[in-house]
Coordinates of C-alpha atoms in Angstrom, one line a residue:
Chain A
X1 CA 24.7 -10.6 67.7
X2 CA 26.1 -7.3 69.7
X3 CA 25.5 -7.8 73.5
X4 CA 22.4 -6.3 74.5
X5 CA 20.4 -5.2 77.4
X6 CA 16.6 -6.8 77.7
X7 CA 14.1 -5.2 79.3
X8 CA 10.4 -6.2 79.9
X9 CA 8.4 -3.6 81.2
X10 CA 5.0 -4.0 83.2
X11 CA 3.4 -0.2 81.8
X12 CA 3.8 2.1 78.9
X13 CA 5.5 4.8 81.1
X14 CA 8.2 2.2 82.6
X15 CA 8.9 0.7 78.6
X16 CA 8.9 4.8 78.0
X17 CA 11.4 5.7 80.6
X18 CA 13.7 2.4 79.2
X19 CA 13.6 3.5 75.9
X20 CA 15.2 6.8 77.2
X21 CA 17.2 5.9 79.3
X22 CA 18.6 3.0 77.1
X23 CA 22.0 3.5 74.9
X24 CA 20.7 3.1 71.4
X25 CA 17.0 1.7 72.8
X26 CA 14.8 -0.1 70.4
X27 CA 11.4 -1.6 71.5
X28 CA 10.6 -5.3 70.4
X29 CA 7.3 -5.9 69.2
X30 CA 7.7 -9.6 67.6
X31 CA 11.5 -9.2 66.3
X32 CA 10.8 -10.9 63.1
X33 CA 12.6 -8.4 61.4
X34 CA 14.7 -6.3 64.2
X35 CA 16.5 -10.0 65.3
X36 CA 17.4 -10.5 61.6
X37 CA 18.9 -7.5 61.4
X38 CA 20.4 -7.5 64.3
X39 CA 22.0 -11.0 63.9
X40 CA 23.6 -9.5 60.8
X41 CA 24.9 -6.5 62.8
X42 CA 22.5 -4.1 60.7
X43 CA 20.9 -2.9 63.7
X44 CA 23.1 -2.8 67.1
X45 CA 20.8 -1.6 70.3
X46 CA 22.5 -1.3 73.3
X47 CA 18.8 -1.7 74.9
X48 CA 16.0 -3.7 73.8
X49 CA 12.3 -2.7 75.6
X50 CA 9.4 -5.9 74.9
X51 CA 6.2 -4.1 75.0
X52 CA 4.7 -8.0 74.7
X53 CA 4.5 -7.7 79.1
X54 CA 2.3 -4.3 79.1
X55 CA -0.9 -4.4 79.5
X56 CA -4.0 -3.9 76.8
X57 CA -1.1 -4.3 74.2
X58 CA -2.2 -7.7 73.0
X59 CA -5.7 -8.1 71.8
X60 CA -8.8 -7.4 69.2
X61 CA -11.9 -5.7 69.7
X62 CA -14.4 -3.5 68.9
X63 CA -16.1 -0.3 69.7
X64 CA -19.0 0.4 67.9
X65 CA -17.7 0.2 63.8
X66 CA -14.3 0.5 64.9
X67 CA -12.0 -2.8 65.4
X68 CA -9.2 -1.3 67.8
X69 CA -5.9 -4.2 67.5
X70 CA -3.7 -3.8 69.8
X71 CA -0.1 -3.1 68.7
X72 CA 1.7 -6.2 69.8
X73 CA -1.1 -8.7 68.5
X74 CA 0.5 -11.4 66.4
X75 CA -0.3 -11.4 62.2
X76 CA -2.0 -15.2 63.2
X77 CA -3.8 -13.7 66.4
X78 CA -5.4 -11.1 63.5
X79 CA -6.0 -14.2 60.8
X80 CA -7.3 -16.3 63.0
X81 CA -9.7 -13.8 64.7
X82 CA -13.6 -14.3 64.4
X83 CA -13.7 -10.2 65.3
X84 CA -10.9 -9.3 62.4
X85 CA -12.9 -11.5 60.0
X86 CA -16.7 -10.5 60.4
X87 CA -15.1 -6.7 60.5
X88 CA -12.9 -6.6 57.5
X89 CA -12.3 -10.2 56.2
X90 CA -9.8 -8.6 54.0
X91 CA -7.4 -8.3 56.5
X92 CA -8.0 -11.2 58.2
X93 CA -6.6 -12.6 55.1
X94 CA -3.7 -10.2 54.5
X95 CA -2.4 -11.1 58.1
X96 CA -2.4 -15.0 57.0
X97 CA -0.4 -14.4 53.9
X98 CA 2.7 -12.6 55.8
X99 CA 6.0 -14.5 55.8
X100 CA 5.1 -18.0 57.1
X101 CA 3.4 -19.9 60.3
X102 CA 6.0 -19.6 62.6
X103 CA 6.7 -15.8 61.7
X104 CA 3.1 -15.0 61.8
X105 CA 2.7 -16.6 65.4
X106 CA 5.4 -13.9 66.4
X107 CA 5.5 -11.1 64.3
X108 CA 2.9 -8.0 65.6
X109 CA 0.8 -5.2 63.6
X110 CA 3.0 -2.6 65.9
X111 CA 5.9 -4.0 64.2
X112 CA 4.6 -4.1 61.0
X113 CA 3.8 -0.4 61.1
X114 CA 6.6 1.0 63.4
X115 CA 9.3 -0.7 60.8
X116 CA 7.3 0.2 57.4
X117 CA 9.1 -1.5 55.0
X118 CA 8.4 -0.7 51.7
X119 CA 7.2 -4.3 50.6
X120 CA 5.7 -5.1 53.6
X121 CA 1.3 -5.9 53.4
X122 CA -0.2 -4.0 56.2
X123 CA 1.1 -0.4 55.5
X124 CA -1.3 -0.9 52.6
X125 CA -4.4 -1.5 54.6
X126 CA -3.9 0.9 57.2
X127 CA -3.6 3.1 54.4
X128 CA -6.4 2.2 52.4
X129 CA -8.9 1.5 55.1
X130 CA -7.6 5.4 56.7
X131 CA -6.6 3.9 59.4
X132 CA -6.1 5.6 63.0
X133 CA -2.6 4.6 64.6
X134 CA -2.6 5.6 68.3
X135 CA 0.5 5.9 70.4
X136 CA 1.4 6.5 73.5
X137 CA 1.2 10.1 73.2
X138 CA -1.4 11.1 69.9
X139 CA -3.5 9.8 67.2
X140 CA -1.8 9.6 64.0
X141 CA -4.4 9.1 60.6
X142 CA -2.5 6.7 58.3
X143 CA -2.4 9.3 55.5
X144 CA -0.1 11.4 57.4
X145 CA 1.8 8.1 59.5
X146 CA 3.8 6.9 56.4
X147 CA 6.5 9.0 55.1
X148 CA 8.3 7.1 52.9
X149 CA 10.3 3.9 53.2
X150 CA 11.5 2.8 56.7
X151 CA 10.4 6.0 57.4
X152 CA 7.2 6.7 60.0
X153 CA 5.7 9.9 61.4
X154 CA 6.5 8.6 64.9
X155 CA 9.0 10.7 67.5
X156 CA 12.1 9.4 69.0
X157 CA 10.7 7.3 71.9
X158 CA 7.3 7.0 70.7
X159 CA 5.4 3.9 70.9
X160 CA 2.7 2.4 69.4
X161 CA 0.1 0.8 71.5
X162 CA -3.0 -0.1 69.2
X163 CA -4.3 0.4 65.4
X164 CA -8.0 1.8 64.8
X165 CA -10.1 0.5 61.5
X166 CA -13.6 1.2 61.2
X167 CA -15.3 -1.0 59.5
X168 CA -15.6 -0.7 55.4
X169 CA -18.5 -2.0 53.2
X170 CA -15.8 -4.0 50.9
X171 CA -12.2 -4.5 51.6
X172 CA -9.5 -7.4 49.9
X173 CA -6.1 -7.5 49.0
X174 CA -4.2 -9.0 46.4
X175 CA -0.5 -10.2 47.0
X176 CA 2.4 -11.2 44.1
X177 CA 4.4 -12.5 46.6
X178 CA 8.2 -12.8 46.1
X179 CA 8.9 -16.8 46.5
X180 CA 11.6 -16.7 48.6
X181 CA 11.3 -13.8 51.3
X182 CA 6.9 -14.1 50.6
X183 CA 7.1 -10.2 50.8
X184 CA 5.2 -8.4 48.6
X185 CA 6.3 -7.7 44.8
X186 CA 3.7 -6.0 44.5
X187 CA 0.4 -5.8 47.0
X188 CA -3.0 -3.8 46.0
X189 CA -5.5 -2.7 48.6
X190 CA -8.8 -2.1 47.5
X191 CA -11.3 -0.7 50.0
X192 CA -14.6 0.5 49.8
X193 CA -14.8 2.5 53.1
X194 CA -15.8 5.7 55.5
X195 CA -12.8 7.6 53.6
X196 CA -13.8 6.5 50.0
X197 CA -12.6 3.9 47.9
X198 CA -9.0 4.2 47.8
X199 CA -6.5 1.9 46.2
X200 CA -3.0 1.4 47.8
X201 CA 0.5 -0.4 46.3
X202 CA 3.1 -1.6 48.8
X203 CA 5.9 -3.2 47.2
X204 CA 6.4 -1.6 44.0
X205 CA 7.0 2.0 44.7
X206 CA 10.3 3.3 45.8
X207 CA 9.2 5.2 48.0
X208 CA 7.1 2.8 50.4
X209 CA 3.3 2.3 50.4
X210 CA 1.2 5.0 47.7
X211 CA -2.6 5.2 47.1
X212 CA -2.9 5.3 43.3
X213 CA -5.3 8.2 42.2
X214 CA -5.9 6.5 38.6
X215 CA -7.1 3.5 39.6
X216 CA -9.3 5.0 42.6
X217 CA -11.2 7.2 40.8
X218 CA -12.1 4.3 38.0
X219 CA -13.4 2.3 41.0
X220 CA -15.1 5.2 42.4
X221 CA -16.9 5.5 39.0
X222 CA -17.8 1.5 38.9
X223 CA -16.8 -1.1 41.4
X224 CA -15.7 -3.9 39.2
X225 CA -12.8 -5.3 37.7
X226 CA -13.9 -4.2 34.2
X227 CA -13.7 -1.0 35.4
X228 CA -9.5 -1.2 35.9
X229 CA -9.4 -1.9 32.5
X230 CA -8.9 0.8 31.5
X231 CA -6.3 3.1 33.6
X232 CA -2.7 3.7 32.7
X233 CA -0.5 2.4 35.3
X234 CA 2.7 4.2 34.9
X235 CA 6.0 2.4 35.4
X236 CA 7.4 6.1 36.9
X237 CA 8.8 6.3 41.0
X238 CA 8.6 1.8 40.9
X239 CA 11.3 -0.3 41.8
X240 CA 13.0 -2.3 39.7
X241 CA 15.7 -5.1 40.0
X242 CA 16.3 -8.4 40.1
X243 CA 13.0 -9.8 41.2
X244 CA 11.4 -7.8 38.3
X245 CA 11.7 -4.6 36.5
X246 CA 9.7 -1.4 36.7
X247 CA 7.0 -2.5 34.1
X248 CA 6.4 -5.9 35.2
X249 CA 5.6 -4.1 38.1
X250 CA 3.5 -1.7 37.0
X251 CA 1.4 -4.5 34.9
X252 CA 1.4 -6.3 38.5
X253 CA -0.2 -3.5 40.0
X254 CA -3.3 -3.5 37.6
X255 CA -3.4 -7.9 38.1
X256 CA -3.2 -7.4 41.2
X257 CA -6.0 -4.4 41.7
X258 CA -7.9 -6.5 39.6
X259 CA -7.7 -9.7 41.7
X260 CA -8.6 -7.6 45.0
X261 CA -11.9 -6.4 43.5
X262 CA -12.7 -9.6 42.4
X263 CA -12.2 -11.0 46.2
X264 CA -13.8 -7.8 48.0
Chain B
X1 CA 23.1 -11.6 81.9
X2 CA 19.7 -13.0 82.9
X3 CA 18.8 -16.0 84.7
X4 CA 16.4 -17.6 82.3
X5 CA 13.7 -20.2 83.6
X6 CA 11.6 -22.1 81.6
X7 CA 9.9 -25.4 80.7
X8 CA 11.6 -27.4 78.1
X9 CA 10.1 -31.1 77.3
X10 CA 8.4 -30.9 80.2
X11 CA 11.2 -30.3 83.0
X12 CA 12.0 -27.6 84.5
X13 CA 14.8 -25.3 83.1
X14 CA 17.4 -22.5 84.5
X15 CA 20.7 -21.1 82.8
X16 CA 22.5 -17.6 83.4
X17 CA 23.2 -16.2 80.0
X18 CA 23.2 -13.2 78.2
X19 CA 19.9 -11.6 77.0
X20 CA 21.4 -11.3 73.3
X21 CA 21.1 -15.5 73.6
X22 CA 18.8 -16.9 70.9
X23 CA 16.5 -19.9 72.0
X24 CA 18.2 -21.9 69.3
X25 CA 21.4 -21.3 70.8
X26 CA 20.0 -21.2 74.4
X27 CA 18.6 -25.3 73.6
X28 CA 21.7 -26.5 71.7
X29 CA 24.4 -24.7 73.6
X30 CA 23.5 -24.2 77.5
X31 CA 21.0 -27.4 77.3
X32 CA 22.8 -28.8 74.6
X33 CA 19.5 -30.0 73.0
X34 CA 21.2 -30.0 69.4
X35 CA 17.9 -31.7 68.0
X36 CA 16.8 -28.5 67.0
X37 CA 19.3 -27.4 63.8
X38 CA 19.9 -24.1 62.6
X39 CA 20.5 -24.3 59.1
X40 CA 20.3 -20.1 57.6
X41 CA 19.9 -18.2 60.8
X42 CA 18.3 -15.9 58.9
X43 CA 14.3 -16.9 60.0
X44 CA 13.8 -18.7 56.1
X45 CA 14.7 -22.0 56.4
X46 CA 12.5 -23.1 59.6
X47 CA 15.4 -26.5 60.4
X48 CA 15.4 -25.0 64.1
X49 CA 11.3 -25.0 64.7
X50 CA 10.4 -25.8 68.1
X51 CA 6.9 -25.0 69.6
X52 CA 6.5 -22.3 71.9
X53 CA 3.2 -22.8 74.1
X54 CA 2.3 -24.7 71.5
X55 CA 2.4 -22.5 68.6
X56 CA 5.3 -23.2 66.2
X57 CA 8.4 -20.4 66.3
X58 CA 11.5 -20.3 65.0
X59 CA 14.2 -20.7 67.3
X60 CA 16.6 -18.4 66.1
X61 CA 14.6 -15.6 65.6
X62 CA 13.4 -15.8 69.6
X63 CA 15.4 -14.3 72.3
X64 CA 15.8 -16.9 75.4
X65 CA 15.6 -14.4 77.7
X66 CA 11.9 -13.1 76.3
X67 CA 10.8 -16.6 76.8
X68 CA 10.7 -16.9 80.9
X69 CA 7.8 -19.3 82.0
X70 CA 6.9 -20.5 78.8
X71 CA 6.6 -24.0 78.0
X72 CA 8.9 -25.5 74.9
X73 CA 8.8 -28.4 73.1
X74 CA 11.7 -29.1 71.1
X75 CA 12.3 -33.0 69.0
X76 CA 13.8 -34.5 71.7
X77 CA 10.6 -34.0 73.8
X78 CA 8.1 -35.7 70.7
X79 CA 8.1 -39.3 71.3
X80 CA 7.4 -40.7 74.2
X81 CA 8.8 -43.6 75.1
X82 CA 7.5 -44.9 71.2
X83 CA 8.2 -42.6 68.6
X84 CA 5.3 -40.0 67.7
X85 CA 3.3 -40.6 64.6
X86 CA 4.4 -38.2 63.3
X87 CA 8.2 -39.3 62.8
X88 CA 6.9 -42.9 62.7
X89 CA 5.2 -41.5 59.1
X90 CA 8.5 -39.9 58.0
X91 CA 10.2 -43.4 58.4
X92 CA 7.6 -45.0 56.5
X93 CA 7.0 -42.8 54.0
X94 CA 11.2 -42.2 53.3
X95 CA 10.2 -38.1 54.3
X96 CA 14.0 -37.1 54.6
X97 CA 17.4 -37.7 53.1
X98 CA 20.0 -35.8 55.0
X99 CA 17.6 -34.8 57.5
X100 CA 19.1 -32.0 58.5
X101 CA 16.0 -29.6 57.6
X102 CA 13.4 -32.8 59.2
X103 CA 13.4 -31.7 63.1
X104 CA 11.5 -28.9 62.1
X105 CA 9.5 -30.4 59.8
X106 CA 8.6 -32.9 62.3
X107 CA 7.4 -29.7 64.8
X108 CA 6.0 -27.8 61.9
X109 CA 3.8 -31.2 60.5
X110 CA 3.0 -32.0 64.1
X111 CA 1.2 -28.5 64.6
X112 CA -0.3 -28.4 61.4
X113 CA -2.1 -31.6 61.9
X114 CA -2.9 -30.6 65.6
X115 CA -4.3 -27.2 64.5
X116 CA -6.6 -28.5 61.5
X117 CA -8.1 -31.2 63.1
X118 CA -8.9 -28.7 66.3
X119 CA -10.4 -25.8 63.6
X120 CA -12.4 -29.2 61.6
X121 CA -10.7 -28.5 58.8
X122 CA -9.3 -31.1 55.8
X123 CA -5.5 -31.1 55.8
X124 CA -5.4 -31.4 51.7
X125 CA -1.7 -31.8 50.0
X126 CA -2.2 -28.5 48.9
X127 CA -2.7 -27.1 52.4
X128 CA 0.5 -29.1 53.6
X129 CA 2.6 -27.6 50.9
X130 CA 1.2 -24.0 51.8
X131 CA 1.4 -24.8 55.5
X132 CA 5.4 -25.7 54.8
X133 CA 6.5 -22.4 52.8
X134 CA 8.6 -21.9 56.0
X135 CA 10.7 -25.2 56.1
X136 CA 13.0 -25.5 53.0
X137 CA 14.2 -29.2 52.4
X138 CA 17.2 -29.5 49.4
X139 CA 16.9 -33.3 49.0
X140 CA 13.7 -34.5 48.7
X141 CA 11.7 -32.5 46.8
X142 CA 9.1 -32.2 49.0
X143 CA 6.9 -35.1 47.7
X144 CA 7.6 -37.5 50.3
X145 CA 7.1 -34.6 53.0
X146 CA 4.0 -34.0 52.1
X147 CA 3.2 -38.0 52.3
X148 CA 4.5 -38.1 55.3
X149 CA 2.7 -35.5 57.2
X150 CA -0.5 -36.8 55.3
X151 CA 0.0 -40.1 56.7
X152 CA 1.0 -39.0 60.3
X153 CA -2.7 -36.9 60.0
X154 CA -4.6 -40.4 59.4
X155 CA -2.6 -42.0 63.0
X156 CA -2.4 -38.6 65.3

């Protein structure tokens, strides 16, 4: 790894002013994925800013019907909470089938989100369950946050300090994990919520995390598997390569929308 | 460069090193701790395990310097004076070959066991083997993991 600079600030506006001032500044949230990269010289910060140390960044609650998760809370601190799971057992679930123990008890939900890559599982629950993601400066809904792979609505500087999901009347999520990195091949959403049912993909489209229109208006129609039976799911905009071609994918996506429905 | 205290197995710890250190390098290099193995250095393989305030983490995917206070526990700091059940059921059971991938099955089996029997729940074979999806062995074949950490559950 490239010498870097650590930083571990006590407030948002301290971790704000390091990430400015920094040569290259990125903020660590877990590092399960910014370490990798930057072991393999991928990524090369002059300045890294842990927002782990500032305060009202780790923790679950809620406010009414809304769980508020703050953005450095661990994928096992969301499985394992009795909040996340009476809320939205679905992603209770999702967060205890990222990457394994050890990654779980350090990757965060900021992470997650900030990074956005395009196989990773909560994009499409944020986006499914229209969630809020609040920074330090706005609100951003998830339909507008995610922009494509790696790619975020957030600024240059920006960070994000919690994620907002009110509570939906059925939620679950359906993984084809790849065997050896356990991201997804392709992971379906389904959620029965305050913004409709919606139906997101994360891992098959090559462009990041989509909501598929096909299958969300034949579950809008009927909430059952049956239902998914019959919609087209077109192999057009999917990935395809060496873990498994464009229309494997596509008949993933219908398994797997399936399977969701059947565990909501 | 940060001077970087913390608790490892138990004793107090300090070393001046740079913040890019990893912890796996920060126990085998400046405590020279080389118990803890790194085997793909690329967060998959889980040979360099340790437990971090008693949750399992993988070493080379931690910076030292992020880790000030915090208590460690690496192999070295398991048995006590007799080994811990835990590697006592490895023996038995003939849970490693090279062995290089073991000290972190040995941490990960350890907090498995501790974590179901504190959440009441049954550690089942199949649980074992979806509990150890981050700790890749290429001798054994798993099998005589998974008896081993079995076993270890019935004498922890």
């Amino acid at each position: 790894m490239y010498p870097v600079k650590y930083h571990k600030p006590d407030t948002i506006d301290d971790a704000v002013a390091a990430l400015a001032a920094g040569n290259e500044a990125l903020v660590l949230a877990g590092g399960q994925t910014l370490l990798a990269t930057m072991k393999q010289h991928l990524a090369s910060p002059g300045d890294l800013v842990d927002i782990r140390g500032i305060k009202g960044m780790v923790g679950i609650r809620t406010e009414s019907d809304t769980l508020i998760i703050g953005a450095a809370t661990t994928h096992a601190e969301v499985a394992g909470s009795d909040v996340v799971r009476k809320h939205c057992p679905g992603l209770a679930a999702l967060a205890n089938g990222i990457g394994d123990r050890a990654v779980r008890n350090m990757g965060t939900i900021g992470g997650s989100l900030a990074n956005n890559d395009p196989a990773a599982c909560y994009p499409a629950a944020m986006l499914a369950l229209g969630a809020t993601i609040v920074t330090n400066t706005r609100q951003i809904s998830a339909d507008d946050y995610f922009q494509g792979m790696f790619t975020t609505a957030l600024d240059e500087g920006e960070i994000i300090t919690a994620v907002h999901v009110e509570k939906p009347a059925k939620a679950a999520y359906a993984k084809f994990a790849q065997a050896a990195s356990l991201f997804a091949l392709v992971g379906v959403f389904v959620a029965d919520g305050p913004h409709g049912v919606r139906v997101t993909v994360t891992g098959a489209g090559e462009d990041g995390v989509f909501r598929h229109e096909g299958l969300e208006a034949a579950l809008s129609s009927s909430w059952s598997a049956e239902a998914l039976d019959g919609v087209e799911v077109s192999e057009e905009g999917l990935n395809s390569d060496m873990h498994g071609s464009a229309d494997y994918r596509a008949h993933l996506i219908k398994v797997m929308a399936k399977r969701a429905v059947a565990a909501a | 460069m940060t001077n970087v205290k913390m608790k490892v197995n138990g004793k107090a710890v300090a070393r001046e090193v740079p913040d890019e250190t990893l912890l796996s390098e920060f126990l085998r290099e400046n405590l020279r701790l080389t118990g803890t193995h790194i085997g793909c250095d690329t967060s998959q393989c889980g040979a360099c395990v340790v437990h971090v305030n008693g949750k399992v983490v993988k070493a080379c995917t931690t910076l030292a310097v992020s880790l000030e206070g915090a208590e460690i526990t690496t192999i070295e700091g398991l048995a006590n004076g007799d080994l811990h059940p835990m590697q006592v059921a490895f023996n038995d059971n003939h849970g490693l070959q090279c062995g290089f991938c073991t000290p972190g099955m040995i941490m990960a089996g350890v907090d498995m066991v501790t974590r179901y029997k504190a959440e009441g729940r049954e550690l089942t074979p199949e649980a074992i083997r979806q509990e150890l999806e981050g700790n890749i062995c290429r001798c054994t074949g798993y099998h005589n993991i998974v008896k081993s950490i079995q076993d270890a559950a019935t004498r922890m």
